[in-house]
Amino acid sequence: MEDTVIKLISNKRVNNEYGVQVKSETANEVFASWDGVNRSEFFSGGQNRLKPEKMFLTFKGNYNGEEVLEHEGERYTIYRTHPNGDYLELYAEKRKGTE
C-alpha cells in the first residue's frame, strides 16, 4: 500500500443567479492509502459489469457519501465501501462521465 492524498468529490445542483440549476462540485482533500484490488474483488466486480481498479483506505470521518474521487489527476467512481475498524475501504473504477 502507498500513502497519498486523494480528493473526495461531491456533486450537487444549485441555482445560479438566474435561477437555473447548475452542477456544483466540492472537493475535499484527505489522506489515504491505496492498492490495487485483489483477485476476488476483480472477478466479483466483473460479474456485475464493473471494472475494479483501486482500493483506497481512509479514516471513516473523511467520507461523506461522495461518489467520485480523484487520485493523481485521474477520476474514479466509488462503487462500493467497506468498513475496516476506524477506516473505510473505498473501491473505485474508472467510468465514463467522471472525467
Short mmCIF file of N, CA, C and O in Angstrom, two decimals:
data_model
loop_
_atom_site.label_atom_id
_atom_site.label_comp_id
_atom_site.label_asym_id
_atom_site.label_seq_id
_atom_site.Cartn_x
_atom_site.Cartn_y
_atom_site.Cartn_z
N MET A 1 0.84 -1.19 0.00
CA MET A 1 0.00 0.00 0.00
C MET A 1 0.88 1.24 0.00
O MET A 1 1.90 1.27 0.65
N GLU A 2 0.42 2.24 -0.73
CA GLU A 2 1.14 3.51 -0.80
C GLU A 2 0.30 4.62 -0.18
O GLU A 2 -0.91 4.66 -0.36
N ASP A 3 0.94 5.51 0.56
CA ASP A 3 0.24 6.65 1.14
C ASP A 3 0.16 7.77 0.11
O ASP A 3 1.10 8.00 -0.65
N THR A 4 -0.98 8.46 0.11
CA THR A 4 -1.21 9.51 -0.88
C THR A 4 -2.29 10.47 -0.38
O THR A 4 -2.86 10.27 0.69
N VAL A 5 -2.56 11.48 -1.16
CA VAL A 5 -3.67 12.40 -0.92
C VAL A 5 -4.67 12.20 -2.05
O VAL A 5 -4.29 12.11 -3.21
N ILE A 6 -5.94 12.08 -1.69
CA ILE A 6 -7.00 11.96 -2.68
C ILE A 6 -7.99 13.10 -2.48
O ILE A 6 -8.04 13.70 -1.41
N LYS A 7 -8.77 13.37 -3.50
CA LYS A 7 -9.86 14.34 -3.39
C LYS A 7 -11.17 13.58 -3.46
O LYS A 7 -11.42 12.85 -4.41
N LEU A 8 -11.99 13.73 -2.42
CA LEU A 8 -13.33 13.17 -2.43
C LEU A 8 -14.24 14.26 -2.97
O LEU A 8 -14.28 15.37 -2.43
N ILE A 9 -14.97 13.97 -4.04
CA ILE A 9 -15.72 14.99 -4.77
C ILE A 9 -17.21 14.75 -4.64
O ILE A 9 -17.71 13.67 -4.96
N SER A 10 -17.90 15.77 -4.15
CA SER A 10 -19.36 15.69 -4.06
C SER A 10 -19.96 16.62 -5.11
O SER A 10 -19.42 17.70 -5.39
N ASN A 11 -21.03 16.18 -5.71
CA ASN A 11 -21.74 16.95 -6.72
C ASN A 11 -23.14 17.25 -6.23
O ASN A 11 -23.79 16.38 -5.66
N LYS A 12 -23.59 18.46 -6.45
CA LYS A 12 -24.97 18.79 -6.15
C LYS A 12 -25.44 19.86 -7.12
O LYS A 12 -24.63 20.48 -7.82
N ARG A 13 -26.70 20.03 -7.20
CA ARG A 13 -27.29 21.05 -8.08
C ARG A 13 -27.67 22.25 -7.23
O ARG A 13 -28.28 22.12 -6.18
N VAL A 14 -27.29 23.43 -7.70
CA VAL A 14 -27.64 24.68 -7.04
C VAL A 14 -28.19 25.65 -8.08
O VAL A 14 -27.91 25.51 -9.27
N ASN A 15 -28.95 26.61 -7.63
CA ASN A 15 -29.48 27.63 -8.53
C ASN A 15 -28.45 28.73 -8.70
O ASN A 15 -27.89 29.23 -7.72
N ASN A 16 -28.19 29.12 -9.95
CA ASN A 16 -27.29 30.24 -10.20
C ASN A 16 -28.05 31.56 -10.04
O ASN A 16 -29.22 31.56 -9.63
N GLU A 17 -27.40 32.67 -10.37
CA GLU A 17 -28.02 33.98 -10.16
C GLU A 17 -29.27 34.20 -11.00
O GLU A 17 -30.07 35.10 -10.73
N TYR A 18 -29.48 33.35 -12.02
CA TYR A 18 -30.67 33.46 -12.88
C TYR A 18 -31.74 32.45 -12.50
O TYR A 18 -32.76 32.34 -13.18
N GLY A 19 -31.51 31.68 -11.45
CA GLY A 19 -32.47 30.68 -11.02
C GLY A 19 -32.39 29.37 -11.78
O GLY A 19 -33.25 28.51 -11.62
N VAL A 20 -31.36 29.21 -12.59
CA VAL A 20 -31.18 27.99 -13.37
C VAL A 20 -30.31 27.02 -12.56
O VAL A 20 -29.29 27.43 -12.00
N GLN A 21 -30.72 25.76 -12.51
CA GLN A 21 -29.94 24.78 -11.77
C GLN A 21 -28.67 24.42 -12.54
O GLN A 21 -28.72 24.12 -13.73
N VAL A 22 -27.54 24.48 -11.82
CA VAL A 22 -26.25 24.13 -12.40
C VAL A 22 -25.55 23.15 -11.45
O VAL A 22 -25.84 23.11 -10.26
N LYS A 23 -24.63 22.38 -12.00
CA LYS A 23 -23.85 21.41 -11.21
C LYS A 23 -22.78 22.16 -10.43
O LYS A 23 -22.08 23.02 -10.96
N SER A 24 -22.65 21.82 -9.16
CA SER A 24 -21.63 22.41 -8.30
C SER A 24 -20.81 21.29 -7.66
O SER A 24 -21.37 20.38 -7.06
N GLU A 25 -19.49 21.36 -7.83
CA GLU A 25 -18.59 20.35 -7.25
C GLU A 25 -17.88 20.92 -6.04
O GLU A 25 -17.47 22.07 -6.04
N THR A 26 -17.73 20.08 -5.05
CA THR A 26 -16.93 20.41 -3.88
C THR A 26 -15.92 19.28 -3.68
O THR A 26 -16.30 18.11 -3.65
N ALA A 27 -14.64 19.63 -3.58
CA ALA A 27 -13.59 18.63 -3.39
C ALA A 27 -12.99 18.76 -2.00
O ALA A 27 -12.69 19.87 -1.55
N ASN A 28 -12.83 17.65 -1.34
CA ASN A 28 -12.26 17.60 -0.01
C ASN A 28 -11.00 16.74 -0.06
O ASN A 28 -11.08 15.54 -0.33
N GLU A 29 -9.82 17.33 0.16
CA GLU A 29 -8.57 16.57 0.13
C GLU A 29 -8.37 15.85 1.46
O GLU A 29 -8.48 16.45 2.52
N VAL A 30 -8.07 14.55 1.36
CA VAL A 30 -7.86 13.72 2.55
C VAL A 30 -6.68 12.79 2.32
O VAL A 30 -6.30 12.52 1.18
N PHE A 31 -6.11 12.31 3.41
CA PHE A 31 -5.04 11.31 3.32
C PHE A 31 -5.64 9.93 3.17
O PHE A 31 -6.69 9.63 3.73
N ALA A 32 -4.97 9.10 2.39
CA ALA A 32 -5.43 7.73 2.18
C ALA A 32 -4.24 6.86 1.81
O ALA A 32 -3.17 7.35 1.47
N SER A 33 -4.45 5.57 1.90
CA SER A 33 -3.51 4.58 1.36
C SER A 33 -4.24 3.92 0.21
O SER A 33 -5.46 3.83 0.21
N TRP A 34 -3.48 3.47 -0.77
CA TRP A 34 -4.15 2.80 -1.90
C TRP A 34 -3.39 1.58 -2.34
O TRP A 34 -2.21 1.43 -2.08
N ASP A 35 -4.13 0.72 -3.01
CA ASP A 35 -3.57 -0.51 -3.54
C ASP A 35 -4.48 -0.96 -4.68
O ASP A 35 -5.60 -0.47 -4.81
N GLY A 36 -4.01 -1.88 -5.47
CA GLY A 36 -4.88 -2.48 -6.48
C GLY A 36 -5.90 -3.36 -5.78
O GLY A 36 -5.79 -3.65 -4.60
N VAL A 37 -6.91 -3.79 -6.52
CA VAL A 37 -7.91 -4.67 -5.92
C VAL A 37 -7.41 -6.11 -5.99
O VAL A 37 -6.62 -6.47 -6.86
N ASN A 38 -7.89 -6.94 -5.07
CA ASN A 38 -7.48 -8.33 -5.08
C ASN A 38 -8.25 -9.12 -6.14
O ASN A 38 -9.21 -8.63 -6.74
N ARG A 39 -7.84 -10.31 -6.39
CA ARG A 39 -8.43 -11.15 -7.44
C ARG A 39 -9.92 -11.38 -7.22
O ARG A 39 -10.72 -11.31 -8.14
N SER A 40 -10.32 -11.64 -5.98
CA SER A 40 -11.72 -11.88 -5.66
C SER A 40 -12.58 -10.66 -6.00
O SER A 40 -13.65 -10.79 -6.59
N GLU A 41 -12.11 -9.47 -5.62
CA GLU A 41 -12.84 -8.23 -5.91
C GLU A 41 -12.92 -8.01 -7.42
O GLU A 41 -13.96 -7.61 -7.94
N PHE A 42 -11.84 -8.28 -8.12
CA PHE A 42 -11.81 -8.09 -9.56
C PHE A 42 -12.85 -8.99 -10.26
O PHE A 42 -13.62 -8.52 -11.09
N PHE A 43 -12.89 -10.26 -9.87
CA PHE A 43 -13.82 -11.18 -10.53
C PHE A 43 -15.26 -10.94 -10.12
O PHE A 43 -16.16 -10.99 -10.96
N SER A 44 -15.52 -10.66 -8.84
CA SER A 44 -16.91 -10.40 -8.44
C SER A 44 -17.40 -9.08 -9.05
O SER A 44 -18.55 -8.96 -9.43
N GLY A 45 -16.51 -8.10 -9.17
CA GLY A 45 -16.89 -6.86 -9.84
C GLY A 45 -17.20 -7.08 -11.30
O GLY A 45 -18.17 -6.54 -11.84
N GLY A 46 -16.40 -7.91 -11.97
CA GLY A 46 -16.62 -8.21 -13.37
C GLY A 46 -17.96 -8.88 -13.61
O GLY A 46 -18.61 -8.64 -14.64
N GLN A 47 -18.42 -9.69 -12.67
CA GLN A 47 -19.72 -10.34 -12.80
C GLN A 47 -20.85 -9.32 -12.76
O GLN A 47 -21.95 -9.58 -13.23
N ASN A 48 -20.59 -8.16 -12.18
CA ASN A 48 -21.59 -7.09 -12.08
C ASN A 48 -21.31 -5.95 -13.06
O ASN A 48 -21.76 -4.83 -12.86
N ARG A 49 -20.53 -6.26 -14.10
CA ARG A 49 -20.18 -5.31 -15.15
C ARG A 49 -19.40 -4.10 -14.63
O ARG A 49 -19.52 -3.00 -15.14
N LEU A 50 -18.61 -4.32 -13.59
CA LEU A 50 -17.73 -3.29 -13.05
C LEU A 50 -16.31 -3.61 -13.49
O LEU A 50 -16.00 -4.75 -13.84
N LYS A 51 -15.45 -2.61 -13.46
CA LYS A 51 -14.04 -2.81 -13.77
C LYS A 51 -13.21 -2.28 -12.60
O LYS A 51 -12.61 -1.21 -12.69
N PRO A 52 -13.18 -3.01 -11.49
CA PRO A 52 -12.45 -2.57 -10.30
C PRO A 52 -10.99 -2.28 -10.62
O PRO A 52 -10.34 -3.06 -11.31
N GLU A 53 -10.49 -1.14 -10.12
CA GLU A 53 -9.11 -0.78 -10.37
C GLU A 53 -8.30 -0.55 -9.11
O GLU A 53 -7.18 -1.02 -9.01
N LYS A 54 -8.85 0.21 -8.16
CA LYS A 54 -8.09 0.55 -6.97
C LYS A 54 -8.96 0.48 -5.72
O LYS A 54 -10.17 0.65 -5.78
N MET A 55 -8.29 0.24 -4.59
CA MET A 55 -8.93 0.29 -3.30
C MET A 55 -8.18 1.34 -2.47
O MET A 55 -6.96 1.29 -2.37
N PHE A 56 -8.93 2.29 -1.94
CA PHE A 56 -8.35 3.34 -1.10
C PHE A 56 -8.82 3.12 0.33
O PHE A 56 -9.97 2.76 0.56
N LEU A 57 -7.94 3.34 1.28
CA LEU A 57 -8.24 3.18 2.70
C LEU A 57 -8.08 4.54 3.36
O LEU A 57 -7.00 5.13 3.31
N THR A 58 -9.17 5.05 3.94
CA THR A 58 -9.13 6.37 4.59
C THR A 58 -9.91 6.31 5.89
O THR A 58 -10.73 5.41 6.10
N PHE A 59 -9.68 7.26 6.77
CA PHE A 59 -10.38 7.34 8.04
C PHE A 59 -11.87 7.52 7.78
O PHE A 59 -12.27 8.30 6.90
N LYS A 60 -12.72 6.81 8.52
CA LYS A 60 -14.17 6.86 8.32
C LYS A 60 -14.72 8.28 8.30
O LYS A 60 -15.61 8.60 7.53
N GLY A 61 -14.19 9.14 9.17
CA GLY A 61 -14.69 10.52 9.28
C GLY A 61 -14.43 11.36 8.04
O GLY A 61 -15.02 12.43 7.88
N ASN A 62 -13.56 10.90 7.15
CA ASN A 62 -13.26 11.65 5.93
C ASN A 62 -14.33 11.49 4.86
O ASN A 62 -14.44 12.31 3.96
N TYR A 63 -15.11 10.42 4.93
CA TYR A 63 -16.03 10.07 3.86
C TYR A 63 -17.46 10.47 4.20
O TYR A 63 -17.97 10.15 5.26
N ASN A 64 -18.09 11.18 3.26
CA ASN A 64 -19.46 11.65 3.48
C ASN A 64 -20.38 11.25 2.32
O ASN A 64 -21.20 12.04 1.88
N GLY A 65 -20.20 10.05 1.81
CA GLY A 65 -21.07 9.56 0.76
C GLY A 65 -20.72 10.01 -0.65
O GLY A 65 -21.51 9.85 -1.57
N GLU A 66 -19.52 10.58 -0.84
CA GLU A 66 -19.11 11.02 -2.17
C GLU A 66 -19.10 9.83 -3.12
O GLU A 66 -18.81 8.71 -2.74
N GLU A 67 -19.41 10.09 -4.39
CA GLU A 67 -19.44 9.04 -5.40
C GLU A 67 -18.24 9.10 -6.34
O GLU A 67 -18.04 8.18 -7.13
N VAL A 68 -17.46 10.17 -6.26
CA VAL A 68 -16.31 10.36 -7.16
C VAL A 68 -15.09 10.71 -6.32
O VAL A 68 -15.19 11.42 -5.32
N LEU A 69 -13.93 10.20 -6.75
CA LEU A 69 -12.67 10.61 -6.12
C LEU A 69 -11.65 10.87 -7.21
O LEU A 69 -11.76 10.37 -8.32
N GLU A 70 -10.66 11.68 -6.86
CA GLU A 70 -9.58 11.98 -7.79
C GLU A 70 -8.27 11.58 -7.14
O GLU A 70 -8.01 11.90 -5.99
N HIS A 71 -7.44 10.88 -7.92
CA HIS A 71 -6.13 10.43 -7.45
C HIS A 71 -5.14 10.62 -8.57
O HIS A 71 -5.33 10.09 -9.67
N GLU A 72 -4.10 11.38 -8.31
CA GLU A 72 -3.04 11.65 -9.28
C GLU A 72 -3.60 12.13 -10.62
O GLU A 72 -3.19 11.69 -11.68
N GLY A 73 -4.59 13.03 -10.55
CA GLY A 73 -5.17 13.62 -11.75
C GLY A 73 -6.20 12.77 -12.47
O GLY A 73 -6.79 13.20 -13.46
N GLU A 74 -6.46 11.56 -12.00
CA GLU A 74 -7.44 10.66 -12.61
C GLU A 74 -8.69 10.60 -11.74
O GLU A 74 -8.60 10.54 -10.51
N ARG A 75 -9.86 10.59 -12.38
CA ARG A 75 -11.12 10.49 -11.64
C ARG A 75 -11.62 9.05 -11.66
O ARG A 75 -11.53 8.36 -12.66
N TYR A 76 -12.18 8.65 -10.52
CA TYR A 76 -12.72 7.31 -10.34
C TYR A 76 -14.11 7.41 -9.72
O TYR A 76 -14.39 8.32 -8.94
N THR A 77 -14.95 6.44 -10.04
CA THR A 77 -16.25 6.32 -9.40
C THR A 77 -16.11 5.34 -8.25
O THR A 77 -15.54 4.26 -8.40
N ILE A 78 -16.62 5.71 -7.08
CA ILE A 78 -16.63 4.82 -5.92
C ILE A 78 -17.86 3.94 -6.06
O ILE A 78 -18.99 4.43 -6.04
N TYR A 79 -17.66 2.64 -6.24
CA TYR A 79 -18.80 1.75 -6.45
C TYR A 79 -19.15 0.94 -5.21
O TYR A 79 -20.23 0.34 -5.13
N ARG A 80 -18.25 0.93 -4.21
CA ARG A 80 -18.52 0.14 -3.01
C ARG A 80 -17.63 0.64 -1.88
O ARG A 80 -16.50 1.06 -2.10
N THR A 81 -18.16 0.59 -0.67
CA THR A 81 -17.37 0.90 0.52
C THR A 81 -17.48 -0.29 1.48
O THR A 81 -18.44 -1.05 1.44
N HIS A 82 -16.46 -0.41 2.33
CA HIS A 82 -16.46 -1.49 3.31
C HIS A 82 -15.74 -1.01 4.57
O HIS A 82 -14.60 -0.54 4.49
N PRO A 83 -16.38 -1.12 5.75
CA PRO A 83 -15.72 -0.70 6.99
C PRO A 83 -14.57 -1.63 7.35
O PRO A 83 -14.63 -2.83 7.10
N ASN A 84 -13.51 -1.02 7.92
CA ASN A 84 -12.34 -1.78 8.33
C ASN A 84 -11.80 -1.11 9.60
O ASN A 84 -10.91 -0.26 9.54
N GLY A 85 -12.39 -1.43 10.74
CA GLY A 85 -12.01 -0.78 12.00
C GLY A 85 -12.39 0.69 11.96
O GLY A 85 -13.53 1.05 11.66
N ASP A 86 -11.43 1.57 12.26
CA ASP A 86 -11.68 3.02 12.21
C ASP A 86 -11.56 3.57 10.80
O ASP A 86 -11.67 4.77 10.59
N TYR A 87 -11.33 2.71 9.86
CA TYR A 87 -11.11 3.13 8.47
C TYR A 87 -12.23 2.63 7.58
O TYR A 87 -13.06 1.81 7.97
N LEU A 88 -12.22 3.12 6.35
CA LEU A 88 -13.20 2.72 5.35
C LEU A 88 -12.47 2.39 4.06
O LEU A 88 -11.62 3.17 3.62
N GLU A 89 -12.77 1.25 3.49
CA GLU A 89 -12.21 0.87 2.20
C GLU A 89 -13.12 1.43 1.12
O GLU A 89 -14.33 1.20 1.15
N LEU A 90 -12.55 2.18 0.18
CA LEU A 90 -13.30 2.74 -0.94
C LEU A 90 -12.85 2.01 -2.20
O LEU A 90 -11.69 2.11 -2.59
N TYR A 91 -13.74 1.28 -2.83
CA TYR A 91 -13.42 0.54 -4.06
C TYR A 91 -13.83 1.41 -5.24
O TYR A 91 -14.94 1.91 -5.29
N ALA A 92 -12.91 1.57 -6.18
CA ALA A 92 -13.12 2.54 -7.26
C ALA A 92 -12.80 1.96 -8.63
O ALA A 92 -11.96 1.08 -8.77
N GLU A 93 -13.50 2.50 -9.63
CA GLU A 93 -13.27 2.14 -11.02
C GLU A 93 -13.33 3.41 -11.86
O GLU A 93 -13.93 4.40 -11.47
N LYS A 94 -12.67 3.38 -13.02
CA LYS A 94 -12.81 4.47 -13.98
C LYS A 94 -14.11 4.22 -14.72
O LYS A 94 -14.42 3.09 -15.08
N ARG A 95 -14.88 5.28 -14.91
CA ARG A 95 -16.15 5.14 -15.58
C ARG A 95 -16.41 6.39 -16.41
O ARG A 95 -16.07 7.48 -16.00
N LYS A 96 -16.98 6.21 -17.56
CA LYS A 96 -17.31 7.37 -18.40
C LYS A 96 -18.22 8.29 -17.62
O LYS A 96 -19.07 7.85 -16.87
N GLY A 97 -18.01 9.60 -17.80
CA GLY A 97 -18.83 10.58 -17.12
C GLY A 97 -18.21 11.12 -15.84
O GLY A 97 -18.73 12.04 -15.24
N THR A 98 -17.09 10.55 -15.40
CA THR A 98 -16.43 11.06 -14.20
C THR A 98 -15.26 11.98 -14.56
O THR A 98 -14.66 12.55 -13.67
N GLU A 99 -14.94 12.11 -15.86
CA GLU A 99 -13.80 12.94 -16.27
C GLU A 99 -14.06 14.39 -15.95
O GLU A 99 -15.08 14.92 -15.96
#
